[in-house]
Coordinates of C-alpha atoms in Angstrom, one line a residue:
X21 CA -54.6 -53.6 54.2
X22 CA -58.2 -54.7 52.8
X23 CA -58.2 -51.0 50.6
X24 CA -55.0 -52.1 49.0
X25 CA -56.5 -56.1 48.4
X26 CA -59.6 -54.7 47.2
X27 CA -58.3 -52.5 44.5
X28 CA -56.3 -55.6 43.0
X29 CA -60.0 -57.4 42.7
X30 CA -60.9 -54.8 40.3
X31 CA -60.3 -54.9 37.1
X32 CA -57.5 -51.8 35.9
X33 CA -59.3 -51.2 32.5
X34 CA -63.1 -50.9 34.7
X35 CA -61.0 -48.6 37.0
X36 CA -59.7 -46.8 33.6
X37 CA -63.8 -46.3 32.1
X38 CA -65.1 -45.2 35.4
X39 CA -62.7 -42.8 36.1
X40 CA -61.8 -41.8 32.8
X41 CA -65.3 -40.4 32.6
X42 CA -63.9 -37.4 34.3
X43 CA -62.6 -36.5 31.1
X44 CA -65.3 -37.3 29.0
X45 CA -67.1 -34.8 31.4
X46 CA -64.5 -32.3 31.1
X47 CA -65.1 -32.1 27.1
X48 CA -68.4 -32.4 27.8
X49 CA -68.9 -29.0 29.7
X50 CA -66.5 -27.2 26.9
X51 CA -67.7 -28.5 24.4
X52 CA -71.1 -27.7 25.3
X53 CA -70.2 -24.6 26.4
X54 CA -69.3 -23.4 22.9
X55 CA -72.6 -24.6 21.0
X56 CA -74.3 -23.1 24.0
X57 CA -73.0 -19.4 24.3
X58 CA -74.1 -18.8 21.2
X59 CA -77.6 -20.0 21.5
X60 CA -77.5 -17.4 25.3
X61 CA -76.6 -14.8 22.6
X62 CA -80.0 -15.0 21.1
X63 CA -82.3 -16.1 23.7
X64 CA -80.4 -14.1 26.9
X65 CA -79.4 -11.4 24.5
X66 CA -75.7 -11.8 26.4
X67 CA -73.0 -8.9 25.0
X68 CA -69.7 -10.4 23.4
X69 CA -68.4 -9.6 27.4
X70 CA -70.8 -11.3 28.8
X71 CA -69.6 -14.2 26.6
X72 CA -66.6 -14.2 27.4
X73 CA -67.4 -13.1 31.1
X74 CA -69.4 -16.8 31.2
X75 CA -66.9 -18.6 29.4
X76 CA -64.4 -17.5 31.5
X77 CA -65.8 -18.4 34.5
X78 CA -66.1 -22.0 33.6
X79 CA -62.3 -22.4 32.5
X80 CA -61.4 -20.1 35.9
X81 CA -63.3 -22.8 38.3
X82 CA -61.5 -25.6 35.8
X83 CA -58.5 -24.1 36.9
X84 CA -59.1 -23.7 40.5
X85 CA -60.9 -27.0 40.8
X86 CA -57.3 -28.7 39.4
X87 CA -55.4 -27.2 41.6
X88 CA -57.5 -27.3 44.9
X89 CA -58.8 -31.0 44.1
X90 CA -54.9 -31.9 43.3
X91 CA -53.6 -31.2 46.6
X92 CA -56.7 -32.8 48.6
X93 CA -56.2 -35.7 46.5
X94 CA -52.9 -37.0 47.5
X95 CA -53.5 -35.3 51.4
X96 CA -57.4 -37.1 51.6
X97 CA -57.6 -39.6 48.6
X98 CA -58.8 -40.3 45.6
X99 CA -62.0 -41.5 46.0
X100 CA -63.9 -38.7 48.2
X101 CA -62.6 -36.0 46.2
X102 CA -64.0 -37.4 43.1
X103 CA -66.9 -38.2 44.1
X104 CA -67.6 -35.0 46.2
X105 CA -66.8 -33.3 42.4
X106 CA -69.0 -35.0 40.5
X107 CA -71.8 -33.8 42.8
X108 CA -70.8 -30.5 42.2
X109 CA -70.8 -31.2 38.1
X110 CA -75.0 -32.0 38.6
X111 CA -75.7 -29.1 40.1
X112 CA -73.3 -26.6 38.2
X113 CA -75.4 -28.3 35.7
X114 CA -79.0 -28.5 36.4
X115 CA -78.2 -24.5 37.4
X116 CA -77.6 -23.9 33.9
X117 CA -80.4 -26.1 32.4
X118 CA -83.3 -23.4 33.9
X119 CA -80.9 -20.4 34.3
X120 CA -83.1 -16.9 33.6
X121 CA -80.2 -14.6 33.5
X122 CA -76.3 -14.3 33.1
X123 CA -76.0 -14.5 37.1
X124 CA -77.3 -17.7 36.8
X125 CA -75.1 -19.2 34.1
X126 CA -72.4 -17.3 35.1
X127 CA -72.6 -19.0 39.1
X128 CA -73.9 -22.4 37.3
X129 CA -70.5 -22.1 34.4
X130 CA -68.3 -22.1 37.5
X131 CA -69.7 -24.5 39.5
X132 CA -69.2 -27.1 36.5
X133 CA -66.0 -25.7 35.6
X134 CA -64.8 -26.2 39.5
X135 CA -66.4 -29.5 39.3
X136 CA -64.8 -30.9 36.4
X137 CA -60.9 -29.6 37.5
X138 CA -61.1 -31.0 40.8
X139 CA -61.8 -34.7 39.3
X140 CA -59.4 -34.5 36.6
X141 CA -56.2 -35.1 38.8
X142 CA -57.7 -37.4 41.5
X143 CA -58.8 -39.5 38.4
X144 CA -56.0 -39.8 36.5
X145 CA -54.3 -40.6 39.5
X146 CA -56.2 -43.4 40.4
X147 CA -56.3 -44.7 36.6
X148 CA -51.9 -44.6 36.8
X149 CA -52.1 -46.4 40.2
X150 CA -54.8 -49.3 39.1
X151 CA -52.5 -50.0 36.3
X152 CA -48.8 -51.2 35.8
X153 CA -46.2 -51.1 33.7
X154 CA -47.8 -53.0 30.4
X155 CA -50.8 -51.1 30.2
X156 CA -50.6 -47.8 32.2
X157 CA -50.2 -45.9 28.8
X158 CA -52.9 -47.2 27.4
X159 CA -55.3 -46.7 30.6
X160 CA -54.7 -43.5 30.6
X161 CA -54.8 -43.1 26.9
X162 CA -58.5 -44.3 27.3
X163 CA -59.5 -41.7 29.1
X164 CA -58.3 -39.5 26.1
X165 CA -60.6 -41.4 23.6
X166 CA -63.3 -40.7 26.7
X167 CA -62.4 -37.0 26.1
X168 CA -63.2 -37.6 22.2
X169 CA -66.4 -39.6 22.8
X170 CA -67.3 -36.3 25.0
X171 CA -66.7 -33.7 22.0
X172 CA -68.1 -36.1 19.3
X173 CA -71.5 -36.5 21.9
X174 CA -71.9 -32.7 22.3
X175 CA -70.9 -32.1 18.3
X176 CA -74.4 -34.2 17.8
X177 CA -76.4 -32.9 20.2
X178 CA -75.5 -29.5 19.3
X179 CA -76.0 -30.3 15.8
X180 CA -80.0 -31.6 16.9
X181 CA -80.7 -28.5 19.1
X182 CA -79.3 -26.2 17.8
X183 CA -82.7 -24.3 16.3
X184 CA -84.9 -25.2 19.4
X185 CA -83.2 -22.1 21.4
X186 CA -83.4 -22.4 25.7
X187 CA -85.0 -26.2 24.5
X188 CA -81.5 -27.2 23.4
X189 CA -79.1 -25.5 26.0
X190 CA -81.2 -27.3 28.7
X191 CA -81.0 -30.3 26.5
X192 CA -76.8 -30.0 26.0
X193 CA -76.3 -29.3 30.4
X194 CA -79.0 -32.0 30.9
X195 CA -76.7 -34.7 28.7
X196 CA -73.9 -33.4 31.2
X197 CA -75.7 -33.5 34.2
X198 CA -76.8 -37.3 33.7
X199 CA -73.3 -38.2 32.6
X200 CA -71.9 -36.7 36.2
X201 CA -75.3 -38.0 38.1
X202 CA -74.0 -41.5 36.1
X203 CA -70.1 -41.6 37.2
X204 CA -71.1 -40.8 40.7
X205 CA -73.0 -44.1 40.9
X206 CA -70.6 -46.2 39.3
X207 CA -67.4 -44.4 41.6
X208 CA -68.6 -45.8 44.1
X209 CA -67.7 -49.4 43.2
X210 CA -64.1 -48.6 42.8
X211 CA -62.0 -48.9 46.0
X212 CA -59.3 -46.4 47.3
X213 CA -56.1 -46.5 45.1
X214 CA -53.8 -49.1 46.8
X215 CA -50.9 -46.8 46.2
X216 CA -51.9 -44.2 48.3
X217 CA -53.2 -46.0 51.0
X218 CA -49.5 -47.6 51.3
X219 CA -48.1 -44.5 50.9
X220 CA -50.2 -42.9 53.7
X221 CA -49.5 -46.0 55.6
X222 CA -46.0 -45.5 55.1
X223 CA -45.9 -41.9 56.1
X224 CA -47.8 -42.3 59.2
X225 CA -45.5 -45.1 60.3
X226 CA -42.1 -43.3 59.7
X227 CA -41.1 -45.4 56.7
X228 CA -38.7 -43.9 54.7
X229 CA -39.7 -44.7 51.2
X230 CA -39.9 -42.1 48.3
X231 CA -43.1 -42.0 48.6
X232 CA -43.5 -41.2 52.2
X233 CA -41.0 -38.3 52.1
X234 CA -41.8 -36.5 49.0
X235 CA -45.1 -35.6 49.5
X236 CA -44.7 -31.6 50.3
X237 CA -46.0 -29.2 47.3
X238 CA -42.0 -28.0 48.0
X239 CA -40.8 -30.6 46.0
X240 CA -42.3 -29.9 42.9
X241 CA -39.7 -26.9 43.0
X242 CA -36.6 -29.4 44.1
X243 CA -34.8 -31.7 41.8
X244 CA -36.1 -34.1 40.5
X245 CA -39.2 -33.0 40.3
X246 CA -39.0 -29.1 39.0
X247 CA -37.4 -29.7 35.5
X248 CA -40.4 -31.7 34.2
X249 CA -43.2 -30.1 36.2
X250 CA -42.0 -26.4 34.9
X251 CA -41.9 -27.9 31.0
X252 CA -45.7 -30.0 31.3
X253 CA -46.5 -26.5 32.5
X254 CA -45.1 -24.9 29.5
X255 CA -46.0 -27.4 27.0
X256 CA -49.8 -28.1 28.7
X257 CA -50.9 -24.3 29.2
X258 CA -50.0 -23.0 25.4
X259 CA -51.4 -25.9 23.8
X260 CA -54.6 -25.9 25.9
X261 CA -55.0 -22.3 24.8
X262 CA -55.3 -23.1 20.9
X263 CA -57.4 -26.0 22.3
X264 CA -59.6 -24.3 24.9
X265 CA -59.7 -21.4 22.5
X266 CA -61.0 -23.5 19.3
X267 CA -63.5 -25.6 21.8
X268 CA -65.2 -22.9 23.5
X269 CA -65.2 -20.2 20.5
X270 CA -65.0 -22.6 17.0
X271 CA -68.9 -21.9 16.3
X272 CA -68.8 -18.3 17.9
X273 CA -66.4 -17.7 14.8
X274 CA -67.7 -19.7 12.7
X275 CA -71.5 -18.0 13.3
X276 CA -70.2 -14.5 13.0
X277 CA -66.9 -14.1 11.2
X278 CA -67.9 -16.9 8.3
X279 CA -71.5 -16.4 8.6
X280 CA -72.2 -20.2 8.6
X281 CA -75.6 -21.3 10.8
X282 CA -75.0 -22.9 14.0
X283 CA -76.3 -26.2 12.8
X284 CA -74.0 -26.2 9.8
X285 CA -71.1 -26.1 11.1
X286 CA -71.6 -28.6 14.1
X287 CA -72.4 -31.1 11.3
X288 CA -69.9 -29.9 9.3
X289 CA -67.5 -31.1 12.2
X290 CA -69.1 -35.1 12.1
X291 CA -66.2 -35.5 9.2
X292 CA -63.9 -35.5 11.8
X293 CA -65.1 -37.7 13.9
X294 CA -64.0 -41.5 12.8
X295 CA -60.4 -39.3 12.2
X296 CA -60.3 -38.4 16.3
X297 CA -61.7 -41.9 16.8
X298 CA -58.7 -43.7 14.9
X299 CA -56.1 -41.4 15.6
X300 CA -57.0 -42.0 19.3
X301 CA -56.7 -45.5 19.0
X302 CA -53.3 -45.5 17.5
X303 CA -52.1 -43.7 20.1
X304 CA -53.8 -46.5 22.6
X305 CA -51.6 -49.1 21.4
X306 CA -48.8 -47.3 20.9
X307 CA -48.8 -45.5 24.5
X308 CA -47.4 -48.0 25.9
X309 CA -44.0 -47.9 23.3
X310 CA -41.3 -46.1 22.8
X311 CA -42.3 -45.6 19.3
X312 CA -44.7 -42.6 21.1
X313 CA -42.3 -40.1 21.6
X314 CA -42.1 -40.5 17.4
X315 CA -45.8 -39.9 17.1
X316 CA -45.3 -36.8 19.7
X317 CA -43.1 -35.3 17.3
X318 CA -45.7 -35.2 14.4
X319 CA -47.9 -34.5 16.7
X320 CA -46.7 -31.3 17.9
X321 CA -45.7 -30.2 14.0
X322 CA -49.9 -30.9 13.3
X323 CA -50.2 -28.4 16.2
X324 CA -49.0 -25.6 14.6
X325 CA -49.7 -26.1 11.2
X326 CA -53.9 -26.4 12.4
X327 CA -55.0 -22.7 13.0
X328 CA -52.9 -21.4 9.9
X329 CA -55.8 -22.4 7.7
X330 CA -58.3 -19.7 9.2
X331 CA -54.5 -17.4 8.7
X332 CA -54.1 -17.7 5.5
X333 CA -57.1 -18.8 3.9
X334 CA -60.1 -17.3 6.3
X335 CA -63.1 -18.7 8.0
X336 CA -65.1 -20.7 5.7
X337 CA -66.9 -24.3 5.2
X338 CA -63.7 -25.7 4.0
X339 CA -61.1 -24.3 6.3
X340 CA -63.4 -25.1 9.5
X341 CA -63.5 -28.8 8.3
X342 CA -59.9 -29.4 7.0
X343 CA -58.3 -27.5 10.9
X344 CA -60.5 -29.9 13.0
X345 CA -59.3 -33.2 10.7
X346 CA -55.7 -32.0 11.3
X347 CA -56.7 -31.1 15.4
X348 CA -58.2 -34.2 15.5
X349 CA -54.5 -36.3 14.4
X350 CA -52.3 -33.9 16.5
X351 CA -54.2 -33.6 19.7
X352 CA -54.6 -37.3 19.7
X353 CA -50.3 -38.1 19.7
X354 CA -48.8 -34.5 21.0
X355 CA -51.5 -33.2 23.7
X356 CA -53.6 -34.4 26.2
X357 CA -52.9 -37.6 26.3
X358 CA -49.3 -37.6 26.4
X359 CA -49.3 -35.1 29.4
X360 CA -51.6 -37.6 31.1
X361 CA -48.3 -40.0 30.9
X362 CA -45.8 -37.7 31.3
X363 CA -47.4 -36.4 34.5
X364 CA -48.1 -39.5 36.0
X365 CA -44.9 -41.1 35.3
X366 CA -42.7 -38.5 36.7
X367 CA -44.4 -37.7 40.2
X368 CA -44.5 -39.9 43.5
X369 CA -47.6 -41.1 44.4
X370 CA -47.8 -38.3 47.3
X371 CA -47.4 -35.6 45.1
X372 CA -49.1 -36.7 41.7
X373 CA -52.1 -35.2 42.1
X374 CA -50.8 -32.4 43.4
X375 CA -48.7 -31.9 40.2
X376 CA -51.3 -32.6 37.7
X377 CA -53.9 -31.0 39.9
X378 CA -51.4 -27.3 39.6
X379 CA -50.0 -28.3 35.6
X380 CA -54.2 -28.3 34.8
X381 CA -54.4 -25.5 37.0
X382 CA -52.4 -23.6 35.6
X383 CA -53.1 -24.3 32.2
X384 CA -56.7 -23.9 32.6
X385 CA -56.0 -20.2 34.5
X386 CA -54.3 -19.0 31.3
X387 CA -57.1 -20.3 28.9
X388 CA -59.8 -18.7 31.3
X389 CA -57.8 -15.0 31.2
X390 CA -57.3 -15.8 27.6
X391 CA -61.5 -16.6 27.3
X392 CA -62.6 -13.5 29.0
X393 CA -60.5 -11.6 26.2
X394 CA -61.4 -13.4 23.1
X395 CA -64.1 -12.0 22.0
X396 CA -63.1 -8.2 22.5
X397 CA -59.3 -9.1 20.8
X398 CA -61.6 -10.8 17.6
X399 CA -63.5 -7.9 16.8
X400 CA -60.2 -5.2 17.2
X401 CA -57.8 -7.7 15.4
X402 CA -60.1 -10.4 13.8
X403 CA -59.5 -13.8 13.3
X404 CA -56.9 -14.5 11.4
X405 CA -54.3 -12.7 13.6
X406 CA -56.3 -14.1 16.8
X407 CA -55.0 -18.1 15.7
X408 CA -51.7 -16.4 14.1
X409 CA -51.0 -16.0 17.9
X410 CA -52.4 -19.4 19.0
X411 CA -50.1 -20.9 16.2
X412 CA -47.4 -19.8 17.3
X413 CA -47.8 -20.7 21.1
X414 CA -48.4 -24.4 19.7
X415 CA -44.7 -24.3 18.7
X416 CA -43.9 -22.9 21.6
X417 CA -45.3 -25.4 24.0
X418 CA -44.2 -28.1 21.6
X419 CA -40.1 -27.3 21.3
X420 CA -40.6 -27.1 24.7
X421 CA -41.8 -30.6 25.7
X422 CA -39.7 -31.8 23.1
X423 CA -36.3 -30.3 24.8
X424 CA -37.5 -32.0 28.2
X425 CA -38.6 -35.1 27.4
X426 CA -36.7 -36.8 25.0
X427 CA -34.5 -37.7 27.5
X428 CA -36.8 -38.4 30.0
X429 CA -40.1 -39.9 28.3
X430 CA -39.4 -43.6 29.5
X431 CA -38.9 -42.7 33.1
X432 CA -41.3 -44.0 35.6
X433 CA -41.3 -42.8 38.6
X434 CA -43.6 -46.2 39.8
X435 CA -40.2 -48.1 39.5
X436 CA -38.2 -45.8 41.8
X437 CA -40.9 -44.3 44.7
X438 CA -41.1 -47.3 46.6
X439 CA -37.3 -47.7 47.6
X440 CA -36.1 -46.4 50.4
X441 CA -33.9 -42.8 51.8
X442 CA -31.7 -44.2 54.2
X443 CA -30.5 -40.3 54.9
X444 CA -34.1 -38.9 55.0
X445 CA -35.8 -38.5 58.3
X446 CA -39.9 -38.7 57.8
X447 CA -41.3 -38.4 61.6
X448 CA -44.8 -40.5 62.3
X449 CA -47.6 -38.9 61.7
X450 CA -51.5 -39.4 62.5
X451 CA -53.1 -39.6 58.8
X452 CA -56.1 -37.9 58.0
X453 CA -59.5 -38.8 58.9
X454 CA -61.0 -41.2 56.3
X455 CA -57.2 -42.2 55.2
X456 CA -55.1 -45.6 55.0
X457 CA -56.9 -48.1 57.1
X458 CA -60.5 -46.4 56.4
X459 CA -60.0 -45.8 53.1
X460 CA -62.1 -48.5 51.0

């Protein structure tokens, strides 16, 4: 019980900031790579295929890390997985700082991706389980603001170092390494999740609660979890495909297909900053209110509209800015933020990071596979066709989420997971090392 008591003495907002830094680092890794690959293109003479492979290694690492880290987080605790992943990110970022060749860049990208993917599900569950019904959505929304902050910070850094060659990439990935190291140190002060500790103890003692009983991966394919699980996979996979493509290849497209210098392209993103921040703050304010679903519908329509600027008007400076402004609003209400809230409220404690990791993992795997062929597709069919496909996929993902969560938006598994299940059979089990009694 010591771990549970410790968690209650820690402010949930403090937990939200420290754990939410995983979202900052995830965004910084993806957006930082967007500028870095353009520099690698000229300094290490990367080909279109090598650009695609390294981008795919980063996103593929995130996918594998999310699935692995999610399951480990449910079995062994949120805290040890989070700390191990931060250390992995530091190692990968250092490799990218000094990378002399394509092979080292590939390894560094994979390590950063692996760590960033694995820390996302455990960080989000840590936040959700430290909060209550009155502030859970707000604190999860804070992680989305930190995600936006990661993009903004890397945009500023890239704009300043775009013309510095390899020194520029060293600064980009140095920022990532420092952020991960600071987060690792801060995470020492955040105890293990009280909900996870209690659920593991109940399972070990054979207490028949929902959260103790529902711990096997196969539960995700059964009622009542199969429908929201499938819906979240489809919604996040398709909308993330568009977001990841713009995040990783936005600068590449602007430079190579719009003739816009890298420095100008990154500076052009600055007007988007206040819009992204304001939209994220609005989402934070409405995240725990019923009106959030109305905002989701508006955001989903804007997700579809954003890629159409390139489809109808081509890659120009003004379409780059306009598309970015629309995306900033859309992403606040109908992308990762609402996905985080729905995921945390749809699954019980010992399935929560498994489900979250699987959803993120599938989405990032799809994005990774697409990233590998994106430069080749752009050469073959052009920006208009590729961005038109992204718009169509956003429409499908948004419609699927609307059809499922219009009746489930206010459901919270936190309200029912502590109920007993008299007809369940749970054999007493010994909790894995480092759990229940020893988590702190």
